[in-house]
Amino acid sequence: MKYIVVENAGYEGECDVAKFGTRWAAEQWLDRAYSPHEIATLHIDICMEEDGQRTYDPCGFFDAKGGAA
């Protein structure tokens, strides 16, 4: 399974930014790379990809940090 940091998540024009082997690694990188304001305004989230199928965790990254996704 891969964990992918995505800008514009859930919208037309989604863009993969970085891929990781664990959710923890993706979250750590995201915390270092983006401010909370950027996460909200750029609609950044982490998706899971397995066997070519993508899904978003029911609790998106920004939701887990206490904001609205």
Short mmCIF file of N, CA and C in Angstrom, two decimals, residues 6 8-9 18 22 28-29 34 40 43 48-49 55-56 61-62 66-67:
data_model
loop_
_atom_site.label_atom_id
_atom_site.label_comp_id
_atom_site.label_asym_id
_atom_site.label_seq_id
_atom_site.Cartn_x
_atom_site.Cartn_y
_atom_site.Cartn_z
N VAL A 6 -1.72 14.55 -1.69
CA VAL A 6 -2.39 15.06 -2.88
C VAL A 6 -2.82 16.51 -2.64
N ASN A 8 -5.22 19.62 -3.98
CA ASN A 8 -6.52 19.75 -4.65
C ASN A 8 -7.31 18.45 -4.53
N ALA A 9 -7.16 17.77 -3.40
CA ALA A 9 -7.79 16.46 -3.18
C ALA A 9 -9.31 16.55 -3.28
N ALA A 18 3.74 13.69 -3.26
CA ALA A 18 4.77 12.80 -2.72
C ALA A 18 4.14 11.46 -2.36
N THR A 22 4.34 4.46 4.40
CA THR A 22 3.50 4.42 5.61
C THR A 22 2.74 5.73 5.74
N GLN A 28 4.19 12.99 8.57
CA GLN A 28 5.37 13.73 9.02
C GLN A 28 5.87 14.68 7.94
N TRP A 29 5.93 14.19 6.71
CA TRP A 29 6.38 15.03 5.60
C TRP A 29 5.41 16.19 5.39
N TYR A 34 3.98 21.81 4.67
CA TYR A 34 2.86 22.74 4.52
C TYR A 34 2.43 23.32 5.86
N ALA A 40 -5.37 23.78 4.31
CA ALA A 40 -6.79 24.11 4.12
C ALA A 40 -7.06 24.72 2.75
N HIS A 43 -6.37 22.35 -0.29
CA HIS A 43 -7.13 21.10 -0.21
C HIS A 43 -6.20 19.89 -0.25
N MET A 48 -4.84 6.67 0.08
CA MET A 48 -4.22 5.35 0.11
C MET A 48 -4.40 4.72 -1.26
N GLU A 49 -3.35 4.09 -1.77
CA GLU A 49 -3.44 3.42 -3.06
C GLU A 49 -2.94 2.00 -2.92
N THR A 55 -8.26 5.43 -2.40
CA THR A 55 -9.32 5.82 -1.47
C THR A 55 -8.75 6.86 -0.51
N TYR A 56 -9.64 7.68 0.01
CA TYR A 56 -9.25 8.62 1.05
C TYR A 56 -9.73 8.08 2.37
N PHE A 61 -6.69 14.05 6.57
CA PHE A 61 -5.57 14.56 7.35
C PHE A 61 -5.97 15.82 8.10
N PHE A 62 -6.60 16.76 7.41
CA PHE A 62 -6.92 18.03 8.03
C PHE A 62 -7.96 17.83 9.13
N GLY A 66 -7.97 18.62 13.52
CA GLY A 66 -8.93 19.45 14.23
C GLY A 66 -9.62 20.49 13.39
N GLY A 67 -9.44 20.48 12.08
CA GLY A 67 -10.09 21.45 11.22
C GLY A 67 -11.11 20.80 10.33
#
